[in-house]
Amino acid sequence: MKETFYITTPIYYPSAKLHIGHTYCTVATDAIARYKRLRGYDVMFLTGTDEHGQKIEEKAKEAGVTPQQFVDEIVTGEGGILDLWKLMNISNDRFIRTTDDYHVAAVQKIFKKMYDNGDIYKGAYKGKYCTPCESFWTESQLVDGKCPDCGREVHDAEEEAYFFRLSKYAKPVQELLESGTFLEPASRVNEMINNFIKPGLEDLCVSRTSFSWGVPVDFDPGHVVYVWVDALFNYATAMGYMNDRYNDLDKYWPNVHHIVGKEIVRFHSIIWPAMLMSVGMPMPQKVYGHGWLVIDGGKMSKSKGNVVDPYVLAEKFGVDALRFFLLRTFPFGSDGNFSNELLINTINVDLANSLGNLVSRTTAMVEKYFGGTLPADRCHDALDDEISAMMKECTEKYAGFMDAFQPHLALEEAFRLIGRANKYIDESAPWVLAKDEANRARLATVLYTLLEAIRSALTMLVPFIPESCAKAFEQIGADAAAQAWEKAGEYGVLPAEVSVHKGETLFPRIDAAAMLAELEAMQEAAKKAALPALEVEPLTEETIDFDTFCKSDLRAVKIKNCEAVKKSDKLLKFTLDDGTGTDRIILSGIHKYYEPDQLIGKTAVAILNLPPRKMMGVESNGMLISAVHKEKGEEKLHLMLIDDAVPAGAKLC
Ligand code: MSP
């Protein structure tokens, strides 16, 4: 029987569009799951959605739909979470939604079980509540008076609630954290112990009465189960814990590994083990807390000038290139600074130049020198032994890194081999060998060694860029047997008379300047689209008395002449009939909106008793009145034109 391997991602809040940061975690977990399948494990890869809570209830209300309709749209609708995982080639074996009936019923049973065993009791909660994070905090946990997780405002809240005896489990949880490798990277262990356990674990508020979108506590109507209790148990209910829908708990549970972002390590490494201890479940094998993708050191957001929409990035760069970039560039346990420049550079350097060129140069030479099929004659030398030794060494190290959840280091091994193979081409100079018939066996050997190095590297890359590897395997003539992990570090696996099939370029080089300009234009357009369609200035609250208003001498004026002011691209000079018989000159900065000819002969409104003002050497005596507003952030102006029947000098009041 195959050994099992159970791996999970956090289940996503369908409260906002997923960005590339969310995608990071799922792609990483997918690469590890694919690797484990390659190694022959019976893999269970679970992901899903965490659909309850106050935030969802509020957002649904804002959108004018029921919470269920709201989450259905984001999870199963077009361009929703399921579509995104399909696009990103995520190979999850199961998908759980916390609104699934079997999960809801199971959570009710779990809650009752902890109530019955005395670990959940009724009390009253007073504290600081962060609505976006759905977390209660004590005064001492706040950072500068704000939520320690997200930095947003918190507010006083009090409610009758159920509590989980987290304090009771402080010691066993600390022992678990300090023993072995339950929580990784190791730095996160100290963080948890020093920041949360040492200051004293308080009992956790595990029910809410202030909203209703949650799993109802069936023995106390009005209470719903705290969203984190509901969410964390997904890992168990999706395998059949406390329900009949699935029956895989015994098979997979002993080998469960949770991959989570750093900000939810506390939930997974303290609260989760404590609750599992309470219900008598074995501990997970591992919680791995990965770092965050940030932009300019801060949180991802659309306004930061980088496109972070995974749909856009996948369309522009390709799914494999995007998957690769995420895992190649950033050490998994630490934060990484995302930028489009870095993305383009990684694709060009690693995929287009190193890997893509190696495959295309090698297959092109097999075609050019041997018509696509190598002859069986061989002539080996020490360089081939070096490559073959490296295949073995790199694949072994790669496996160690993948087993330790270090995908960036594993990829480094694949690229060490690719780099060495590229150097081997220059050292062996096949184009020189090709000049002499006597070198045919050596030439065939050089190309064979290259094909073998490529095959070995591709086997390591399969979990990261599966579709590109399938094409490249086809190009180098590697059948399914030659793609097996067991053969990855072995030399001499491809048939001696291997045939190549030169195909499409795997990773076309990206024109960085053009692509960056394109992305920037998209970003600008998106920013503009997000602006309000129409904006008018808010009304002035301060009142003026009637006499003050009457002091403004507003008059109808006829535009006798209008011309642009020399050396100014803004100013128009108006010659006006104000009814006095003497021409009046007014300057107005509205050239951007009108050509002079458009306005001659029209009747406008001006305030005449402003003090004279000189602009560009010309004196202006008053101001023409315009209506101003904004459309999609752009200022719009309309000169106030009135009925031509109104005579010059008529007072407006
Ligand atoms: N619903 C909870 C998880 C419950 S698990 C029982 C949740 N959901 S989330 O949608 O907010 O986040 C899902 C995952 O995305 C988390 O692991 C989080 O760390 C990760 N990321 C969100 N933004 C991220 C980055 N910018 N970079 C990397 N990962 C990030 O938390």
XYZ file of C-alpha atoms and ligand atoms in Angstrom:
684
model
C 0.000 0.000 0.000
C 1.172 3.486 -0.824
C 2.176 5.790 2.006
C -0.291 8.658 2.452
C 0.450 12.363 2.446
C -2.240 14.853 3.393
C -1.597 18.545 2.692
C -3.864 21.572 3.116
C -3.967 25.270 2.292
C -5.892 27.748 4.401
C -9.468 27.978 3.217
C -10.045 31.385 1.662
C -12.415 34.111 2.766
C -14.601 34.832 -0.218
C -14.951 38.432 0.906
C -12.675 40.045 -1.637
C -11.043 39.223 -4.941
C -8.033 36.978 -4.557
C -4.737 38.633 -5.419
C -1.384 37.183 -6.273
C -0.506 36.906 -2.537
C -3.349 34.448 -1.955
C -2.337 32.550 -5.075
C 1.199 32.113 -3.690
C 0.132 29.780 -0.893
C -2.035 27.582 -3.093
C 0.576 27.324 -5.847
C 3.250 26.375 -3.303
C 1.013 23.709 -1.799
C 0.176 22.457 -5.265
C 3.864 22.089 -6.161
C 4.495 20.095 -2.991
C 1.429 17.904 -3.622
C 2.524 17.226 -7.205
C 6.027 16.390 -6.024
C 4.692 13.926 -3.460
C 2.546 12.247 -6.134
C 5.644 12.008 -8.308
C 7.358 10.285 -5.389
C 4.574 7.708 -5.300
C 2.602 8.900 -2.279
C -1.158 8.567 -2.019
C -1.735 12.322 -1.789
C -4.769 14.145 -0.450
C -4.592 17.861 -1.263
C -7.406 19.869 0.297
C -8.361 23.472 -0.258
C -11.638 25.340 0.084
C -13.462 28.402 1.296
C -14.235 29.822 4.724
C -17.645 31.328 4.160
C -19.145 32.401 7.483
C -18.735 35.465 9.673
C -19.743 39.025 10.251
C -17.633 40.430 7.420
C -19.429 38.277 4.848
C -22.818 39.131 6.357
C -22.014 42.852 6.087
C -20.684 42.645 2.548
C -23.739 40.705 1.399
C -25.976 43.351 2.924
C -24.071 46.090 1.107
C -24.467 44.148 -2.143
C -28.196 43.633 -1.517
C -28.020 39.822 -1.646
C -28.202 37.017 0.918
C -24.880 35.883 2.424
C -25.280 32.526 0.645
C -25.805 34.241 -2.711
C -22.848 36.474 -1.997
C -20.422 33.612 -1.302
C -21.823 31.450 -4.115
C -20.972 34.157 -6.611
C -17.391 34.597 -5.411
C -16.731 30.883 -5.058
C -18.537 29.342 -8.034
C -19.346 32.359 -10.223
C -17.454 33.281 -13.387
C -13.941 34.403 -12.527
C -14.463 33.133 -8.963
C -12.199 31.075 -6.744
C -12.913 27.731 -8.425
C -12.173 29.248 -11.828
C -8.949 30.743 -10.557
C -7.666 27.442 -9.180
C -8.551 25.759 -12.465
C -6.676 28.415 -14.384
C -3.641 28.136 -12.097
C -3.641 24.363 -12.648
C -4.187 23.595 -8.965
C -4.451 19.837 -8.514
C -6.488 19.712 -5.307
C -8.204 16.384 -4.647
C -11.017 17.854 -2.609
C -12.627 21.263 -2.097
C -14.567 22.116 1.043
C -16.953 25.006 1.565
C -17.779 25.707 5.213
C -21.387 26.215 4.136
C -21.543 22.579 2.972
C -24.285 20.792 4.937
C -22.080 17.975 6.174
C -19.529 20.441 7.545
C -22.149 22.591 9.301
C -23.690 19.545 11.004
C -20.250 18.243 11.987
C -19.208 21.587 13.515
C -22.373 21.546 15.633
C -21.460 18.099 16.928
C -17.859 19.129 17.592
C -18.989 22.221 19.530
C -21.385 20.072 21.596
C -18.647 17.537 22.254
C -16.345 20.227 23.692
C -19.284 21.638 25.698
C -20.094 18.210 27.086
C -16.503 17.516 28.085
C -16.366 20.849 29.955
C -13.914 22.610 27.623
C -16.583 25.021 26.389
C -18.532 27.030 29.011
C -20.855 30.043 28.994
C -19.641 33.477 30.141
C -19.705 37.146 29.144
C -17.224 38.723 26.862
C -15.918 42.256 27.150
C -13.145 43.274 24.877
C -11.862 45.040 21.823
C -13.194 43.650 18.583
C -11.673 43.913 15.121
C -14.480 43.441 12.606
C -12.360 42.733 9.493
C -10.354 40.071 11.360
C -13.334 38.860 13.379
C -11.077 38.757 16.422
C -11.494 39.887 19.992
C -8.364 41.331 21.557
C -7.374 42.285 25.071
C -6.102 45.797 25.712
C -2.548 44.485 26.128
C -2.601 42.700 22.784
C -3.403 45.864 20.828
C -0.574 47.598 18.994
C -0.868 51.387 19.295
C -4.498 50.847 20.232
C -5.167 48.997 16.960
C -5.643 45.400 15.841
C -2.270 43.590 16.095
C -3.050 41.510 12.974
C -4.256 44.082 10.476
C -3.529 47.438 12.140
C -7.108 48.650 11.813
C -9.378 50.318 14.386
C -10.985 48.111 17.059
C -14.107 48.870 19.060
C -15.471 47.998 22.528
C -17.772 45.014 22.424
C -19.583 42.977 25.057
C -21.738 39.922 24.619
C -22.893 36.736 26.321
C -20.702 34.075 24.840
C -19.268 30.607 25.075
C -15.591 30.210 25.882
C -13.095 27.516 25.059
C -10.664 26.608 27.869
C -7.560 27.487 25.887
C -5.700 28.282 29.140
C -6.005 24.624 30.164
C -3.923 23.603 27.130
C -1.085 26.124 27.466
C 1.397 23.559 28.782
C 0.749 20.718 26.305
C 0.668 23.182 23.408
C 3.984 24.681 24.502
C 5.455 21.172 24.750
C 4.184 20.383 21.281
C 5.729 23.571 19.886
C 9.055 22.853 21.558
C 9.210 19.209 20.535
C 10.437 18.262 17.093
C 9.341 20.060 14.012
C 5.596 20.557 14.481
C 5.875 24.246 13.593
C 8.290 25.522 10.959
C 10.256 27.640 10.189
C 11.774 27.372 13.683
C 11.697 31.171 14.141
C 7.915 31.003 14.324
C 8.115 28.735 17.397
C 9.790 31.441 19.501
C 7.336 34.005 18.173
C 4.379 31.897 19.353
C 5.849 31.038 22.726
C 7.122 34.527 23.552
C 4.207 36.536 22.181
C 1.258 34.344 23.058
C 1.999 31.500 25.458
C 4.409 33.159 27.912
C 2.181 36.230 28.522
C -0.530 33.700 29.510
C -3.097 32.054 27.274
C -6.589 33.314 27.986
C -9.727 31.324 27.288
C -11.039 31.943 23.812
C -14.437 33.373 23.010
C -15.969 30.826 20.630
C -19.521 32.020 19.975
C -21.160 35.229 18.775
C -24.643 36.682 19.178
C -24.155 39.996 17.336
C -24.782 38.477 13.889
C -26.321 35.316 12.517
C -24.265 34.239 9.464
C -22.500 31.279 11.011
C -22.988 27.709 12.200
C -25.814 27.907 14.789
C -25.057 26.522 18.258
C -27.896 23.994 18.148
C -28.425 23.801 21.924
C -28.532 27.612 22.399
C -30.371 29.510 19.651
C -29.042 33.004 19.003
C -25.405 31.921 19.248
C -23.316 31.109 16.210
C -19.971 29.312 16.356
C -16.874 31.552 16.131
C -15.687 31.463 12.547
C -12.203 30.176 13.378
C -13.579 27.102 15.190
C -15.810 26.441 12.202
C -12.948 27.071 9.749
C -10.156 25.097 11.418
C -12.225 21.936 11.685
C -12.595 21.895 7.890
C -9.334 19.978 7.740
C -10.979 17.133 9.676
C -14.594 17.265 8.458
C -13.428 17.146 4.821
C -11.966 13.723 5.644
C -15.165 12.542 7.310
C -14.716 13.601 10.937
C -18.176 13.607 12.573
C -19.962 13.044 9.259
C -20.784 10.306 6.763
C -20.020 12.282 3.653
C -16.386 11.134 3.591
C -14.576 8.212 5.086
C -10.876 9.026 4.795
C -9.986 10.252 8.238
C -8.076 7.185 9.398
C -6.247 7.003 6.115
C -5.017 10.585 5.846
C -5.201 12.249 9.245
C -1.962 10.863 10.685
C -0.061 12.558 7.868
C -1.679 15.966 7.706
C 0.506 19.012 6.892
C -0.914 22.535 7.053
C 0.632 25.237 4.877
C -0.470 28.649 6.166
C 0.461 32.323 5.908
C 2.422 33.795 8.791
C -0.458 35.865 10.208
C -2.580 32.788 10.854
C 0.167 30.670 12.413
C -1.239 31.540 15.873
C -4.594 29.957 14.997
C -2.972 26.863 13.536
C -0.232 26.224 16.074
C -1.948 27.172 19.349
C -5.742 27.190 19.051
C -5.982 24.298 16.601
C -3.827 21.817 18.576
C -5.662 22.775 21.785
C -9.043 22.045 20.228
C -7.764 18.799 18.734
C -6.519 17.779 22.192
C -9.946 18.610 23.572
C -11.766 16.333 21.120
C -9.106 13.613 21.408
C -7.669 13.816 17.893
C -3.983 13.159 17.114
C -1.814 16.186 16.348
C -1.053 17.191 12.752
C 2.423 16.368 11.494
C 3.272 19.928 10.666
C 2.234 23.552 10.390
C 4.430 25.512 7.981
C 4.097 29.300 8.204
C 5.170 30.914 4.939
C 6.002 34.586 4.461
C 4.000 37.255 2.692
C 4.314 38.752 -0.726
C 4.483 42.479 -0.189
C 4.787 45.507 -2.429
C 7.312 48.158 -1.427
C 7.462 46.487 1.981
C 3.706 46.911 2.596
C 0.461 45.049 2.025
C -0.703 44.268 -1.491
C -3.308 46.560 -2.876
C -4.505 47.647 -6.254
C -3.465 51.229 -5.638
C 0.252 50.454 -5.404
C 0.942 50.659 -9.106
C 1.599 46.944 -9.612
C -0.860 44.612 -11.226
C -1.650 41.993 -8.590
C -4.642 40.339 -10.256
C -3.627 36.719 -10.931
C -5.975 36.549 -13.960
C -4.189 39.474 -15.603
C -0.721 38.203 -14.734
C -1.515 34.678 -15.958
C -2.877 36.040 -19.213
C 0.147 38.261 -19.841
C 2.890 35.866 -18.745
C 1.372 32.399 -18.848
C 0.264 30.222 -15.950
C 3.476 28.227 -15.701
C 5.692 31.305 -15.780
C 3.645 32.863 -12.993
C 3.675 29.696 -10.865
C 7.410 29.411 -11.380
C 8.140 33.028 -10.518
C 6.294 32.812 -7.210
C 8.242 29.823 -5.991
C 11.636 30.497 -7.550
C 12.047 34.061 -6.354
C 11.020 34.207 -2.719
C 12.360 32.035 0.116
C 9.194 30.303 1.292
C 9.483 31.147 4.994
C 10.229 34.860 4.530
C 8.459 37.859 3.061
C 9.166 38.694 -0.568
C 8.883 41.985 -2.400
C 6.717 41.523 -5.489
C 7.263 43.656 -8.560
C 6.499 43.347 -12.244
C 10.167 44.058 -13.055
C 11.256 41.089 -10.956
C 8.615 38.885 -12.541
C 9.733 39.754 -16.075
C 13.392 39.396 -15.183
C 12.905 35.948 -13.632
C 10.993 34.718 -16.666
C 13.601 36.045 -19.077
C 16.676 34.866 -17.192
C 15.573 31.447 -15.959
C 12.837 30.304 -18.287
C 13.575 31.969 -21.634
C 17.389 32.070 -21.472
C 18.537 29.189 -19.287
C 15.864 26.507 -19.703
C 14.197 27.534 -22.964
C 17.463 28.039 -24.818
C 18.931 24.799 -23.539
C 15.969 22.827 -24.875
C 15.726 24.662 -28.188
C 19.478 24.658 -28.897
C 19.786 20.955 -28.073
C 16.808 19.792 -30.130
C 17.825 22.090 -33.006
C 21.300 20.538 -33.068
C 19.918 16.975 -33.006
C 17.803 17.913 -36.020
C 20.539 19.775 -37.824
C 23.333 17.257 -37.356
C 21.369 13.989 -37.258
C 18.003 14.700 -38.895
C 16.230 14.434 -35.513
C 17.379 10.940 -34.417
C 20.688 10.244 -32.678
C 22.804 7.320 -33.861
C 23.629 4.704 -31.200
C 27.427 5.202 -31.408
C 28.936 6.747 -28.281
C 32.196 8.286 -27.237
C 32.112 9.390 -23.587
C 34.572 11.598 -21.761
C 34.994 13.020 -18.255
C 32.613 15.892 -18.902
C 29.735 13.451 -19.393
C 30.587 11.804 -16.086
C 30.495 15.196 -14.439
C 27.016 15.905 -15.828
C 25.762 12.483 -14.875
C 27.132 12.891 -11.309
C 25.457 16.245 -11.095
C 22.108 14.818 -12.183
C 22.293 12.446 -9.249
C 23.453 15.056 -6.756
C 20.961 17.755 -7.792
C 17.957 15.450 -7.793
C 18.874 14.107 -4.349
C 19.293 17.568 -2.889
C 16.142 18.726 -4.647
C 14.169 15.939 -2.961
C 15.534 16.910 0.451
C 14.477 20.506 -0.052
C 11.026 19.596 -1.330
C 10.503 17.281 1.631
C 11.457 20.183 3.908
C 9.010 22.600 2.195
C 11.784 24.670 0.682
C 10.655 24.940 -2.946
C 12.965 27.886 -3.733
C 16.025 25.841 -2.733
C 14.763 22.809 -4.648
C 14.448 24.966 -7.780
C 17.978 26.190 -7.241
C 19.150 22.582 -7.686
C 17.268 22.228 -10.973
C 18.840 25.442 -12.224
C 22.318 24.435 -11.082
C 21.998 21.482 -13.435
C 20.551 23.604 -16.246
C 23.358 26.151 -15.843
C 25.957 23.382 -15.942
C 24.407 21.905 -19.079
C 24.504 25.263 -20.841
C 28.174 25.586 -19.934
C 28.767 22.042 -21.212
C 27.509 23.116 -24.653
C 30.138 25.837 -24.823
C 32.856 23.508 -23.498
C 31.999 20.742 -25.966
C 31.385 23.079 -28.936
C 29.175 20.706 -30.980
C 29.388 23.057 -33.971
C 33.150 22.398 -34.103
C 32.684 18.632 -33.694
C 30.162 18.680 -36.545
C 32.796 19.823 -38.985
C 34.562 16.457 -38.963
C 32.884 13.097 -39.765
C 35.402 11.396 -37.438
C 33.702 13.134 -34.479
C 30.206 11.778 -35.123
C 30.135 9.452 -32.121
C 31.418 12.207 -29.841
C 28.884 14.681 -31.258
C 26.040 12.194 -30.690
C 27.268 11.629 -27.129
C 27.361 15.351 -26.363
C 23.787 15.779 -27.577
C 22.654 12.666 -25.719
C 24.214 13.964 -22.484
C 22.396 17.246 -22.987
C 19.072 15.489 -23.530
C 19.660 13.487 -20.357
C 20.470 16.607 -18.336
C 17.314 18.248 -19.666
C 15.232 15.200 -18.792
C 16.579 15.222 -15.252
C 15.914 18.955 -14.844
C 12.403 18.656 -16.279
C 11.527 15.926 -13.792
C 12.439 18.347 -11.032
C 10.429 21.129 -12.664
C 7.241 19.135 -13.292
C 5.617 20.086 -9.972
C 6.186 23.762 -10.743
C 5.537 24.108 -14.478
C 3.614 20.959 -15.395
C 2.277 22.006 -18.782
C 5.583 23.319 -20.103
C 7.362 20.192 -18.885
C 4.878 17.970 -20.732
C 5.695 19.846 -23.966
C 9.435 19.776 -23.313
C 9.422 16.030 -22.530
C 7.723 15.496 -25.881
C 10.356 17.647 -27.606
C 13.282 15.668 -26.147
C 11.637 12.321 -26.882
C 11.068 11.257 -23.241
C 8.134 8.857 -22.876
C 6.183 8.318 -19.638
C 8.690 5.774 -18.313
C 11.558 8.215 -18.869
C 9.659 10.875 -16.891
C 9.514 8.769 -13.720
C 11.045 10.263 -10.599
C 13.112 7.112 -9.981
C 14.955 7.774 -13.249
C 15.573 11.484 -12.641
C 19.110 11.117 -11.307
C 20.132 8.226 -13.577
C 22.158 8.641 -16.773
C 21.263 6.555 -19.842
C 17.497 6.427 -19.559
C 16.506 7.828 -22.958
C 16.819 5.286 -25.783
C 20.244 5.370 -27.452
C 18.587 6.223 -30.772
C 16.326 8.870 -29.289
C 14.251 11.069 -31.630
C 13.515 14.679 -30.830
C 10.576 16.756 -32.033
C 11.413 20.406 -32.223
C 8.327 22.286 -31.095
C 7.116 25.738 -30.172
C 9.321 28.016 -28.085
C 8.575 27.118 -24.484
C 9.075 30.553 -22.979
C 9.301 33.483 -25.403
C 11.518 36.318 -24.191
C 9.519 39.246 -22.862
C 10.230 42.780 -24.025
C 10.501 44.269 -20.530
C 10.034 47.942 -21.441
C 6.982 47.290 -23.617
C 5.396 44.931 -21.093
C 5.945 47.310 -18.182
C 4.381 50.137 -20.175
C 1.412 47.914 -21.008
C 0.940 46.925 -17.375
C 1.236 50.503 -16.242
C -1.404 51.606 -18.751
C -3.699 48.833 -17.482
C -3.076 49.914 -13.939
C -3.916 53.501 -14.772
C -7.084 52.437 -16.589
C -8.089 50.257 -13.635
C -7.472 53.089 -11.214
C -9.572 55.397 -13.365
C -12.359 52.845 -13.668
C -12.435 52.589 -9.884
C -12.989 56.355 -9.544
C -16.554 57.613 -9.056
C -18.424 58.323 -12.303
C -19.461 61.753 -11.152
C -18.192 63.879 -8.289
C -19.524 67.241 -7.186
C -18.151 69.230 -4.292
C -20.003 68.719 -1.034
C -22.319 71.570 -0.110
C -20.817 74.294 2.108
C -22.191 73.986 5.616
C -21.335 77.530 6.679
C -24.199 79.991 5.996
C -23.931 83.611 4.838
C -26.544 86.263 5.496
C -28.644 87.711 2.702
C -26.890 91.108 2.752
C -23.514 89.454 2.257
C -24.884 87.559 -0.744
C -26.340 90.782 -2.206
C -22.914 92.374 -2.118
C -21.864 90.097 -5.028
C -22.538 92.103 -8.193
C -23.546 89.287 -10.564
C -24.433 90.515 -14.080
C -25.289 89.217 -17.502
C -22.458 90.061 -19.939
C -22.244 89.755 -23.753
C -19.027 88.284 -25.111
C -17.919 90.774 -27.794
C -14.527 89.225 -28.355
C -12.463 86.329 -27.067
C -8.797 85.547 -27.751
C -6.000 83.439 -26.288
C -3.525 85.299 -24.054
C -0.028 85.201 -25.551
C 2.427 82.814 -23.853
C -0.343 81.245 -21.759
C -1.903 77.910 -22.598
C -4.680 78.403 -20.047
C -5.914 81.970 -20.234
C -8.572 83.432 -22.523
C -9.064 87.206 -22.688
C -12.737 88.231 -22.901
C -13.912 91.663 -24.085
C -17.361 92.090 -22.578
C -20.370 94.371 -22.842
C -21.521 94.816 -19.234
C -24.273 97.334 -20.066
C -22.211 100.414 -19.029
C -21.189 101.305 -22.609
C -17.481 100.743 -21.763
C -15.815 97.448 -22.665
C -14.781 95.297 -19.710
C -11.814 92.903 -19.847
C -11.944 89.659 -17.895
C -9.360 86.872 -18.050
C -10.429 83.307 -17.450
C -8.315 80.118 -17.282
C -10.657 78.031 -19.410
C -8.736 77.595 -22.695
C -8.486 73.862 -21.961
C -12.279 73.646 -22.314
C -13.128 76.204 -25.049
C -11.735 77.610 -28.286
C -12.170 81.432 -28.421
C -14.426 81.378 -31.529
C -16.933 79.120 -29.771
C -17.869 81.826 -27.278
C -18.084 85.093 -29.226
C -21.642 86.462 -29.210
C -22.800 84.367 -26.237
C -24.336 85.736 -23.037
C -22.452 84.755 -19.849
C -22.566 85.526 -16.132
C -19.815 87.441 -14.355
C -19.160 88.813 -10.897
C -17.971 92.349 -11.484
C -17.050 93.821 -8.081
C -13.906 91.809 -7.446
C -10.705 93.845 -7.086
C -8.748 94.061 -10.382
C -6.071 91.372 -10.839
C -3.128 91.325 -13.257
C -2.268 88.099 -15.062
C 0.417 87.787 -17.780
C 0.599 91.580 -17.858
C -3.131 92.025 -18.522
C -5.602 93.412 -15.951
C -8.746 91.365 -15.303
C -11.822 93.118 -13.882
C -14.116 90.437 -12.524
C -14.664 86.727 -13.003
C -16.818 84.660 -15.351
C -18.950 82.063 -13.562
C -18.596 78.394 -14.484
C -20.050 75.091 -13.249
C -17.375 72.550 -12.214
C -17.485 68.858 -11.359
C -15.389 65.708 -11.864
C -16.032 62.739 -14.132
C -13.921 59.620 -13.458
C -11.501 61.866 -11.584
C -11.139 64.336 -14.448
C -12.127 67.968 -13.928
C -14.984 69.184 -16.158
C -16.075 72.809 -16.623
C -19.047 74.506 -18.267
C -19.083 78.285 -18.658
C -22.466 79.563 -17.414
C -24.222 80.724 -20.598
C -27.706 82.164 -20.318
C -30.554 83.086 -22.634
C -29.446 85.657 -25.231
C -32.732 87.497 -24.568
C -31.202 88.688 -21.253
C -29.693 92.172 -21.893
C -26.096 93.062 -21.001
C -25.864 94.470 -17.485
C -29.009 92.733 -16.121
C -28.415 92.009 -12.434
C -28.690 88.415 -11.231
C -30.192 88.003 -7.800
N -10.003 32.029 6.124
C -8.723 32.172 6.724
C -8.020 30.837 6.809
C -8.756 29.787 7.561
S -7.873 28.300 7.579
C -8.672 27.333 8.619
C -7.857 33.154 5.921
N -8.254 33.386 4.667
S -7.596 34.495 3.711
O -8.305 34.392 2.480
O -7.581 35.758 4.341
O -6.117 34.105 3.481
C -5.776 32.890 2.900
C -4.275 32.715 2.840
O -3.700 33.681 1.960
C -3.583 32.907 4.184
O -2.673 31.861 4.381
C -2.837 34.188 4.037
O -1.657 34.211 4.764
C -2.535 34.163 2.550
N -2.202 35.480 2.064
C -3.006 36.590 1.971
N -2.275 37.611 1.492
C -1.006 37.206 1.268
C 0.146 37.772 0.726
N 0.183 39.030 0.340
N 1.233 36.976 0.572
C 1.217 35.656 0.890
N 0.170 35.088 1.415
C -0.926 35.852 1.691
O -6.878 33.640 6.448
